[in-house]
Tab-separated table of N, CA and C in Angstrom:
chain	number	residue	atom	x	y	z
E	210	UNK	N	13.815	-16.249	-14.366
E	210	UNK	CA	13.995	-15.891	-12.976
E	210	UNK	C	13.469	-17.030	-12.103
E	211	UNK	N	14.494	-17.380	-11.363
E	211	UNK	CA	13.710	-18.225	-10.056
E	211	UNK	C	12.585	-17.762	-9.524
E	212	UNK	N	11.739	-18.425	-9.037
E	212	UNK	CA	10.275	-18.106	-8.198
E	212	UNK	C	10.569	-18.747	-6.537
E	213	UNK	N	10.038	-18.446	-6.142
E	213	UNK	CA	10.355	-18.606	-4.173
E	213	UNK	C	9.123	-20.096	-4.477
E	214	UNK	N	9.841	-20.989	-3.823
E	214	UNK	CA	8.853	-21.994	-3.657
E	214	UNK	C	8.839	-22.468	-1.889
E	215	UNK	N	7.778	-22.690	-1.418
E	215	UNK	CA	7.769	-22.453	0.236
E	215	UNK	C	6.881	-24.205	0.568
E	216	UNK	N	7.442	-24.799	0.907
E	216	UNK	CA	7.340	-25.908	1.086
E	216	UNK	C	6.214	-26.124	2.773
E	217	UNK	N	5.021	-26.530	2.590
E	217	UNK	CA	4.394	-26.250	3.901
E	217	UNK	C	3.836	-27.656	4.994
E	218	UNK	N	4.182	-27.350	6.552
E	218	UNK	CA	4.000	-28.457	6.791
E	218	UNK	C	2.911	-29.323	7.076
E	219	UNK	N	3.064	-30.550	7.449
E	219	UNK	CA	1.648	-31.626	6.923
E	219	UNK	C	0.310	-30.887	8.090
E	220	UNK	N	0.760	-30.240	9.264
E	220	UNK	CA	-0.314	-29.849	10.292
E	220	UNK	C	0.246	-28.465	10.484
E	221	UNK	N	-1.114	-27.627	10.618
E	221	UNK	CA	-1.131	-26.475	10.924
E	221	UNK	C	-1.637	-25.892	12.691
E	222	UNK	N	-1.046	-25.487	13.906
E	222	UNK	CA	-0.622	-25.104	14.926
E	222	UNK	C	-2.240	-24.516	15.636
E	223	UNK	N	-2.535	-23.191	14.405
E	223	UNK	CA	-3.279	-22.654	14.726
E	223	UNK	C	-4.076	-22.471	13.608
E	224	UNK	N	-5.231	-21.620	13.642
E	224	UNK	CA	-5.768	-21.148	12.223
E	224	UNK	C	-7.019	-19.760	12.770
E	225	UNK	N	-7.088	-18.912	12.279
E	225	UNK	CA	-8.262	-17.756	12.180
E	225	UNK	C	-8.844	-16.940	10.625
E	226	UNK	N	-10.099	-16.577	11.068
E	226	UNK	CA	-10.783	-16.255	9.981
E	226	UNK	C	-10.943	-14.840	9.978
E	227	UNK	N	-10.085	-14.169	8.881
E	227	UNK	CA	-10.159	-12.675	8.643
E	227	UNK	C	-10.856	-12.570	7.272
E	228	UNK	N	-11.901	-11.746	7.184
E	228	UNK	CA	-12.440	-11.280	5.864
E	228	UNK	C	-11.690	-10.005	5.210
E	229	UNK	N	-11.824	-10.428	4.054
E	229	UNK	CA	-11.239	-8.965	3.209
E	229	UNK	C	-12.388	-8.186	3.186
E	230	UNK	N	-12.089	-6.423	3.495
E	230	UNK	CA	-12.517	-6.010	3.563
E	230	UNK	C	-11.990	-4.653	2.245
E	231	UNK	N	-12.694	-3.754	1.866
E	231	UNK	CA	-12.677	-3.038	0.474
E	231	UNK	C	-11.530	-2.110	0.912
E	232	UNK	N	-10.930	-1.727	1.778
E	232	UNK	CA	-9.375	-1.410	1.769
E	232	UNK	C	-8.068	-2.581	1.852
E	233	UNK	N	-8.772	-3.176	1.648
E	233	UNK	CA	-7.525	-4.648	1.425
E	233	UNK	C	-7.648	-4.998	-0.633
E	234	UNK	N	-8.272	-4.125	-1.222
E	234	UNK	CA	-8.425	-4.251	-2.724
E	234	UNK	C	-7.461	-3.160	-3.092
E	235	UNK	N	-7.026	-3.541	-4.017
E	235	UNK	CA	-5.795	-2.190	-4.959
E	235	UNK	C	-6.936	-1.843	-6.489
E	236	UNK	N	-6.176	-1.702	-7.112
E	236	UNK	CA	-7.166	-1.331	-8.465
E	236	UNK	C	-7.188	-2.091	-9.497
E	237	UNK	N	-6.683	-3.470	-9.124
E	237	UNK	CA	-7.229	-4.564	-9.611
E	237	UNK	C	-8.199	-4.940	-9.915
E	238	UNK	N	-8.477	-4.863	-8.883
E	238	UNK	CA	-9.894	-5.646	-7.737
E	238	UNK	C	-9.902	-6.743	-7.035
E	239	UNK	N	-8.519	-6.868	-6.964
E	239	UNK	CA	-7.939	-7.727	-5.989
E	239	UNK	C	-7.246	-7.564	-4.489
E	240	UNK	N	-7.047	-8.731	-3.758
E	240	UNK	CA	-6.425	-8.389	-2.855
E	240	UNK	C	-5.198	-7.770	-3.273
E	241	UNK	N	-4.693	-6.417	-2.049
E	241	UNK	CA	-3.234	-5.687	-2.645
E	241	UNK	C	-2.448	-7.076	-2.002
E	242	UNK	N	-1.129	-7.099	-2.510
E	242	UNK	CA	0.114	-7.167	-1.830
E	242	UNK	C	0.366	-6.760	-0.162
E	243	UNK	N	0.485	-5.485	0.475
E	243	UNK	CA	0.906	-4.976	0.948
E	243	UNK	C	-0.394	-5.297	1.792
E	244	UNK	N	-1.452	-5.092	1.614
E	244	UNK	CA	-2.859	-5.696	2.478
E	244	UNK	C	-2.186	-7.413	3.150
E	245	UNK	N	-2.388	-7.856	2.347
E	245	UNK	CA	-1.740	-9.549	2.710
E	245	UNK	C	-0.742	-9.396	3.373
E	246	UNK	N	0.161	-8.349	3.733
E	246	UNK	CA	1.393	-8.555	4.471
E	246	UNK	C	0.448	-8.060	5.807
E	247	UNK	N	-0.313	-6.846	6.105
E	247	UNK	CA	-0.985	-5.983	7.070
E	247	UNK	C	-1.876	-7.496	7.617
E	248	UNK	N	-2.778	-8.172	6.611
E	248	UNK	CA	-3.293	-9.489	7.096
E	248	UNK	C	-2.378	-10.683	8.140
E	249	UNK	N	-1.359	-10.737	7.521
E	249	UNK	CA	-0.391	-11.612	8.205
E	249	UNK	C	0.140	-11.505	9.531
E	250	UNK	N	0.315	-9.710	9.851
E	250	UNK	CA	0.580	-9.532	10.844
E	250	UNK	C	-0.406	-9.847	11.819
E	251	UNK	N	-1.748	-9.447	11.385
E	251	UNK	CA	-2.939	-9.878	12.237
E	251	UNK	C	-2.826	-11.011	12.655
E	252	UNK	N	-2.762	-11.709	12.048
E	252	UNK	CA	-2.942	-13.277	11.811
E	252	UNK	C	-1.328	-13.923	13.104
E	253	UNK	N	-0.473	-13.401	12.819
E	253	UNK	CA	0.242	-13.282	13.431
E	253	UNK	C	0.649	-13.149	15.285
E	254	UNK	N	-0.312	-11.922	15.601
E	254	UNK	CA	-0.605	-11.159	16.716
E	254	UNK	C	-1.687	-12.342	17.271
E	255	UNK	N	-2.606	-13.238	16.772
E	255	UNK	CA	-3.900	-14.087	16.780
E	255	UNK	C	-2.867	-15.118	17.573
E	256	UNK	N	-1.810	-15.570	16.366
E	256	UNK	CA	-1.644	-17.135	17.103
E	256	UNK	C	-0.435	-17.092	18.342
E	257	UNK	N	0.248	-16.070	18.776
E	257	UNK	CA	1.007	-15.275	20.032
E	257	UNK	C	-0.199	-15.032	20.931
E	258	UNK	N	-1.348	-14.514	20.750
E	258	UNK	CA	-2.267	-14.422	21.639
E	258	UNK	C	-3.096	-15.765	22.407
E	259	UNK	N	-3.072	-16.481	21.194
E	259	UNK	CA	-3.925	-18.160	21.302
E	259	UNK	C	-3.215	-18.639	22.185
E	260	UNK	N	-1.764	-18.520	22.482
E	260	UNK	CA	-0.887	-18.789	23.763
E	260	UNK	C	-1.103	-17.898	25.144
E	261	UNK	N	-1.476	-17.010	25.018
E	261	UNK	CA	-1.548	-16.577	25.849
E	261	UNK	C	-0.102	-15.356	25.555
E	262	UNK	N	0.309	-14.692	24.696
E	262	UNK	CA	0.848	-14.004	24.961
E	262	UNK	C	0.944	-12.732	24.230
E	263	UNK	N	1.559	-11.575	24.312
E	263	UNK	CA	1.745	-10.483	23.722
E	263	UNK	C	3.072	-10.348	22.681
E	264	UNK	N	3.428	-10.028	21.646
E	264	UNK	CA	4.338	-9.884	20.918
E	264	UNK	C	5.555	-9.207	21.890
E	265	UNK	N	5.291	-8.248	22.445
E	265	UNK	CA	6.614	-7.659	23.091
E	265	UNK	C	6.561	-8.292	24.932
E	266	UNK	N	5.989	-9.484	24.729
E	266	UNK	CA	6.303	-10.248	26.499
E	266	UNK	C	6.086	-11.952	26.001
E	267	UNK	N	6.564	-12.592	25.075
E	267	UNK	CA	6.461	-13.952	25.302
E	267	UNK	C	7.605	-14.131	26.271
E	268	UNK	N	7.670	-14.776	27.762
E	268	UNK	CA	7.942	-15.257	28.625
E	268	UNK	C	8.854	-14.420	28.676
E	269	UNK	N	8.701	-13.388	28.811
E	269	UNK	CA	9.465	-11.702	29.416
E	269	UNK	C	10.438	-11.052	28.181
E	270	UNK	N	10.896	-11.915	27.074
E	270	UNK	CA	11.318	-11.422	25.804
E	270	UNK	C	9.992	-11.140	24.453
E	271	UNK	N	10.549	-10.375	23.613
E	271	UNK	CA	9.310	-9.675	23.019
E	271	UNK	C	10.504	-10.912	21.435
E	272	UNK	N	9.342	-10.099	20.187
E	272	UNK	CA	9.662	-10.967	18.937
E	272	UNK	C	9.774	-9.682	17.697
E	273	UNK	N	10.512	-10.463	17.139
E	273	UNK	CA	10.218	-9.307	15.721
E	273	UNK	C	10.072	-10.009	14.645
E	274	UNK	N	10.291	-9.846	13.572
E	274	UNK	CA	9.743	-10.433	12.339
E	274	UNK	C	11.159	-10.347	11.988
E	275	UNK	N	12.361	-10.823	11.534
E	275	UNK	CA	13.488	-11.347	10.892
E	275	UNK	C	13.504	-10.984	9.630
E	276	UNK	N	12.816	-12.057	9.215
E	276	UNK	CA	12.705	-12.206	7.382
E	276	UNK	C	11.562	-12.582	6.557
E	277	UNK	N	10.950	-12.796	6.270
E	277	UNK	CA	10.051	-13.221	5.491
E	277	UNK	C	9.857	-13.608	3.927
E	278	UNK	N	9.116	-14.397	3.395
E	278	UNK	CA	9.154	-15.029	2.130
E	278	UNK	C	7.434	-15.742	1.732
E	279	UNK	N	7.077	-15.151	0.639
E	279	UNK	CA	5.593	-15.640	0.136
E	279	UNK	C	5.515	-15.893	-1.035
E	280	UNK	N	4.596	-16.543	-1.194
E	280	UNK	CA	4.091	-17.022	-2.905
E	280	UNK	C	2.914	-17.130	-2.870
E	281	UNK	N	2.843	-16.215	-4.067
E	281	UNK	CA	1.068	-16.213	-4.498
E	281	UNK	C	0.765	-17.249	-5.402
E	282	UNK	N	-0.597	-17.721	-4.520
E	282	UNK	CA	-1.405	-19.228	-5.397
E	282	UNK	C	-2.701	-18.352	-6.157
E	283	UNK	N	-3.170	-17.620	-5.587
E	283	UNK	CA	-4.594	-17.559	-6.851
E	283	UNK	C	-4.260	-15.887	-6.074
E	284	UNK	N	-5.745	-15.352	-6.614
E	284	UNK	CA	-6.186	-14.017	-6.682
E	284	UNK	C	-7.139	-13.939	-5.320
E	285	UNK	N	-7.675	-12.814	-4.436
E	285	UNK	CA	-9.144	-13.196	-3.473
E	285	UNK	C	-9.505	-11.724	-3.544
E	286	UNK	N	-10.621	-11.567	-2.893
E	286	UNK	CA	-11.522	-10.471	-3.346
E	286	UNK	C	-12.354	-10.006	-2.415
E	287	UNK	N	-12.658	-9.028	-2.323
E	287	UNK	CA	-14.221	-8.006	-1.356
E	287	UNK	C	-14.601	-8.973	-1.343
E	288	UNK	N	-15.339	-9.409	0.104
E	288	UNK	CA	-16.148	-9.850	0.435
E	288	UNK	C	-15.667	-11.522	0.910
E	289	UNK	N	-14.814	-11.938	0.514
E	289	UNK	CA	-14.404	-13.394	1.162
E	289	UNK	C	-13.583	-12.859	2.272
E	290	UNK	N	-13.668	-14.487	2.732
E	290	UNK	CA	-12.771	-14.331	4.543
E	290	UNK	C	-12.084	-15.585	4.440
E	291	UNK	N	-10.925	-15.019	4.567
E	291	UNK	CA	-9.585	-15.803	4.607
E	291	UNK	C	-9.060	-17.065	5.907
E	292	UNK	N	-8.896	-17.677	5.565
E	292	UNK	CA	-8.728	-19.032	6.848
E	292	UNK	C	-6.900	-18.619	6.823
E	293	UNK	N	-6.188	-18.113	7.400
E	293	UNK	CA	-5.010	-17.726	7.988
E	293	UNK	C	-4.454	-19.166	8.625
E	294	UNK	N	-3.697	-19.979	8.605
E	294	UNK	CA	-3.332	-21.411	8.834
E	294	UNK	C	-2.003	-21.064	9.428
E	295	UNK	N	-1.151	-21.453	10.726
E	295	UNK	CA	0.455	-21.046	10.383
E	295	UNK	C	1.092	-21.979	11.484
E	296	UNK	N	1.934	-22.511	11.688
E	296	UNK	CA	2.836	-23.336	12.553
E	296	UNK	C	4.368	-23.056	12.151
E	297	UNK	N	4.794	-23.211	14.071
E	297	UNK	CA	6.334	-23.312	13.982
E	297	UNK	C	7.061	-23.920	13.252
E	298	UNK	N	8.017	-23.813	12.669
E	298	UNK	CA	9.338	-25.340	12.301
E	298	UNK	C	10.532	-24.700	12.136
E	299	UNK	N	11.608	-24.997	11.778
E	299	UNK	CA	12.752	-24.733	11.480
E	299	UNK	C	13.144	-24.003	13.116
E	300	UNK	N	13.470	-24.413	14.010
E	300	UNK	CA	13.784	-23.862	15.010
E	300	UNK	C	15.000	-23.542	15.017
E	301	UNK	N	15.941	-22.219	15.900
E	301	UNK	CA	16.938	-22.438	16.031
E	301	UNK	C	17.472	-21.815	17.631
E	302	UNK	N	18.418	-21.413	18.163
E	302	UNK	CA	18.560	-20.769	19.569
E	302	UNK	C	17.390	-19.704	19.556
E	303	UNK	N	17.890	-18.952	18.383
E	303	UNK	CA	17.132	-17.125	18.820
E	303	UNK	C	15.566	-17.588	18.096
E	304	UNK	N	14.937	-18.542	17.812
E	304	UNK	CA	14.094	-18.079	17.007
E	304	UNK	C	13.485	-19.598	15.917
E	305	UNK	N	12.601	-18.856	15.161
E	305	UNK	CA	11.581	-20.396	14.261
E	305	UNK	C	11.400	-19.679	13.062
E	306	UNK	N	10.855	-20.613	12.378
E	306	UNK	CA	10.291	-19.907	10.865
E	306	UNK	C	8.795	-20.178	10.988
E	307	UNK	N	7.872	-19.293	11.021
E	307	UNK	CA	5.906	-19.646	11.240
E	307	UNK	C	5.792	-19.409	10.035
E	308	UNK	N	5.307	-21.265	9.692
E	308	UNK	CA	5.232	-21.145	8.568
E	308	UNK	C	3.912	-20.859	8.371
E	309	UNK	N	2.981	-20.599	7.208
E	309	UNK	CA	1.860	-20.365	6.888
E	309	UNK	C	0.989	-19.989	5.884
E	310	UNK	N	-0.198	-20.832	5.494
E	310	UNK	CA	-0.964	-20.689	4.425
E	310	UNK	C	-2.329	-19.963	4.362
E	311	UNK	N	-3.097	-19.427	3.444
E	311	UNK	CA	-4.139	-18.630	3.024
E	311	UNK	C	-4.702	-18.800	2.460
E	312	UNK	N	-5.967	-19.252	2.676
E	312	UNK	CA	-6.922	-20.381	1.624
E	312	UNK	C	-8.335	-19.075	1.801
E	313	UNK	N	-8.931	-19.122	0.752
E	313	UNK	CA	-10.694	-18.972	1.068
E	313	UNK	C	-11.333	-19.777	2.086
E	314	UNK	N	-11.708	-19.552	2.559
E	314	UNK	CA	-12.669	-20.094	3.382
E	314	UNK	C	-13.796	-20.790	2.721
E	315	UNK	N	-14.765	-20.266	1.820
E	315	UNK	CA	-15.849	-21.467	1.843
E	315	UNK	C	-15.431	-21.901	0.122
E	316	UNK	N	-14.209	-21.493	-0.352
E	316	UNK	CA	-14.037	-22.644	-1.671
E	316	UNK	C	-12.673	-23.789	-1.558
E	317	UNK	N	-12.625	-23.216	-0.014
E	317	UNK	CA	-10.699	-23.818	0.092
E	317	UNK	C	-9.354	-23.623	-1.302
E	318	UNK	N	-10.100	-23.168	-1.850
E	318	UNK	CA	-8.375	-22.235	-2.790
E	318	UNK	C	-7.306	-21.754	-2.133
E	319	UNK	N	-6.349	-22.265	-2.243
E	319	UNK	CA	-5.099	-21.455	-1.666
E	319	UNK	C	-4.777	-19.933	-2.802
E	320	UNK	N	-4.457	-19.184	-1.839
E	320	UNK	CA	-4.718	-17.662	-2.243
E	320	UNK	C	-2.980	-17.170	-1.751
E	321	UNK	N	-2.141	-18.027	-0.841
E	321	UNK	CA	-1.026	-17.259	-0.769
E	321	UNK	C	-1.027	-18.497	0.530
E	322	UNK	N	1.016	-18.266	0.129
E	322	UNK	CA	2.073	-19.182	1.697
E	322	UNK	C	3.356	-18.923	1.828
E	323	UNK	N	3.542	-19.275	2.779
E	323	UNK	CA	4.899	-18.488	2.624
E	323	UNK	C	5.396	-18.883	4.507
E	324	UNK	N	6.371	-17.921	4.631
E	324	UNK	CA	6.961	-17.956	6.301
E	324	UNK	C	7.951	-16.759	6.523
E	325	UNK	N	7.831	-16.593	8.031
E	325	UNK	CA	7.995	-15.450	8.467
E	325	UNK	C	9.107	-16.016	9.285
E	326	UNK	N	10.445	-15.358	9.458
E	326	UNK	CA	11.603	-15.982	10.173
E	326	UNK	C	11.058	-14.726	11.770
E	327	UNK	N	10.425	-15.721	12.966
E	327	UNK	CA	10.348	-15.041	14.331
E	327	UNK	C	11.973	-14.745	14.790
E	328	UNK	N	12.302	-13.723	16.004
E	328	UNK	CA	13.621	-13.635	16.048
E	328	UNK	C	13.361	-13.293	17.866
E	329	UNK	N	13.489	-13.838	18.450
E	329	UNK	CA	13.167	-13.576	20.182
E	329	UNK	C	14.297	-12.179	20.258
E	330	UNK	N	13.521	-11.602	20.872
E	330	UNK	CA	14.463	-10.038	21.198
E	330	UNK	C	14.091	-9.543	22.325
E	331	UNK	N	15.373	-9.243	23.063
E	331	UNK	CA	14.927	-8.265	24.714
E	331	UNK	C	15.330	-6.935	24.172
E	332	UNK	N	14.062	-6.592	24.665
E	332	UNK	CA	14.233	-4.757	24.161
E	332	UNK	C	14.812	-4.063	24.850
E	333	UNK	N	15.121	-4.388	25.870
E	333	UNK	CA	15.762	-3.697	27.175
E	333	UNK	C	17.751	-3.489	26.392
E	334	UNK	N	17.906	-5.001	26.126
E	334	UNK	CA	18.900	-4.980	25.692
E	334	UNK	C	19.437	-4.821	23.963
E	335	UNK	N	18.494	-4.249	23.938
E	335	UNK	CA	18.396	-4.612	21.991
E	335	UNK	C	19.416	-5.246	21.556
E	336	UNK	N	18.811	-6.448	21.875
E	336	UNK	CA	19.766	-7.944	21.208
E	336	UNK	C	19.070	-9.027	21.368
E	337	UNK	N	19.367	-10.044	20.374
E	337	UNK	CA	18.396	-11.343	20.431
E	337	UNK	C	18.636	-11.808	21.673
E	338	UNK	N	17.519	-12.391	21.566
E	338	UNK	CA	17.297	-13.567	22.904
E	338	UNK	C	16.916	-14.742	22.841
E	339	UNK	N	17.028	-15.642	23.690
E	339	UNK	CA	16.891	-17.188	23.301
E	339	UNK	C	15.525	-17.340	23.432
E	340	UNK	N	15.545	-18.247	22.588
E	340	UNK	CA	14.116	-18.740	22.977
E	340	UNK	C	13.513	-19.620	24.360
E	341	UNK	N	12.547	-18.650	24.442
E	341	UNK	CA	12.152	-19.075	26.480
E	341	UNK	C	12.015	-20.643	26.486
E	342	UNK	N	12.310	-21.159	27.093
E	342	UNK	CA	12.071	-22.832	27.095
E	342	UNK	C	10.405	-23.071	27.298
E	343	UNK	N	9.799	-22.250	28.206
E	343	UNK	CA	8.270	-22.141	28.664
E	343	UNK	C	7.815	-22.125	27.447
E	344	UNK	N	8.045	-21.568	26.323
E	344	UNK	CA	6.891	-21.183	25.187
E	344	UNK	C	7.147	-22.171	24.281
E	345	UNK	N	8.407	-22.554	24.399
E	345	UNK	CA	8.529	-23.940	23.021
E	345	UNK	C	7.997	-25.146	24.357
E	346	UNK	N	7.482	-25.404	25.421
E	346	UNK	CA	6.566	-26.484	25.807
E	346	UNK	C	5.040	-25.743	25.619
E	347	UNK	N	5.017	-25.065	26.076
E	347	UNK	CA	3.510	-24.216	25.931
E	347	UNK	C	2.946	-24.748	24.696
E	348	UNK	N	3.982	-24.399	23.574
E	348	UNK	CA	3.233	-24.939	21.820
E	348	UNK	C	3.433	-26.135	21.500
E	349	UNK	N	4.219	-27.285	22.276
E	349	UNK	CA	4.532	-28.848	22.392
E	349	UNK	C	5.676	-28.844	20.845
E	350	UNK	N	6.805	-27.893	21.175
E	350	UNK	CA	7.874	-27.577	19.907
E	350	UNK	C	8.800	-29.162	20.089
E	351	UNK	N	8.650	-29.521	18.976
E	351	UNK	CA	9.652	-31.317	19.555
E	351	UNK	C	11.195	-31.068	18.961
E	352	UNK	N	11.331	-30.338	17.922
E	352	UNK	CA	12.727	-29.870	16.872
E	352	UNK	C	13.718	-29.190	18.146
E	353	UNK	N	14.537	-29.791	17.736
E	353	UNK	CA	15.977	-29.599	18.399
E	353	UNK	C	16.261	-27.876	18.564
E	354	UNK	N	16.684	-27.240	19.287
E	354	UNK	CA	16.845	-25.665	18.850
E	354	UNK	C	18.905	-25.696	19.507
């Protein structure tokens, strides 16, 4: 079987520090799956905020999550706190791919990466929307859309 391989870029946009906490463990004793996706969104909501904005008002259009794609690098556990890493690329009219990595914090192991396809959406009209010109200067976006 093919494996998803996620290619990541040389600088990261933003970055925040979330700890795992003992409902982010399955019965492993590892981080779950489905925790790391609940993490991402956080992580997510962090670097929309670091702009100054809200998920359902970047420059009067809101965002949704498209598609997404990850690969697990190691295992992490109770009690570590995760360095959340993620930047724009792949731009297109409606939207980017944030890409982004998941390291430990005080051993730097990568623990998981991957990218999330953003999709600009007016809710008013439930239909995509372009991407605001204000927010791709706001984040200094240089890729063609």
């Amino acid at each position: 079987m093919a494996r998803i391989q996620i290619e990541l870029p040389e600088q990261f946009l933003f970055s925040t520090d979330i700890p795992i906490y003992i409902t982010h463990i399955n019965k492993a004793q590892h981080l779950d799956n489905a925790a790391l996706i609940a993490l991402l969104s956080e992580a997510r909501v962090r670097f929309f905020r670091s702009f100054g904005y809200d998920e359902l008002d970047v420059e009067g259009v809101g965002i949704v999550v498209a598609d997404a794609a990850l690969q697990y690098k190691s295992e992490a556990f109770h009690g570590e706190t995760l360095v959340f890493s993620m930047a724009p690329a792949d731009y297109n009219k409606y939207g980017f791919d944030l890409m982004w990595t998941v390291a430990d914090k005080a051993s730097g192991r990568e623990v998981a990466r991957g990218k999330m396809g953003i999709l600009f959406f007016d809710y008013a009209a439930k239909r995509a929307a372009l991407i605001p010109p204000a927010f791709k200067a706001k984040i200094g976006a240089t890729e063609a859309a």
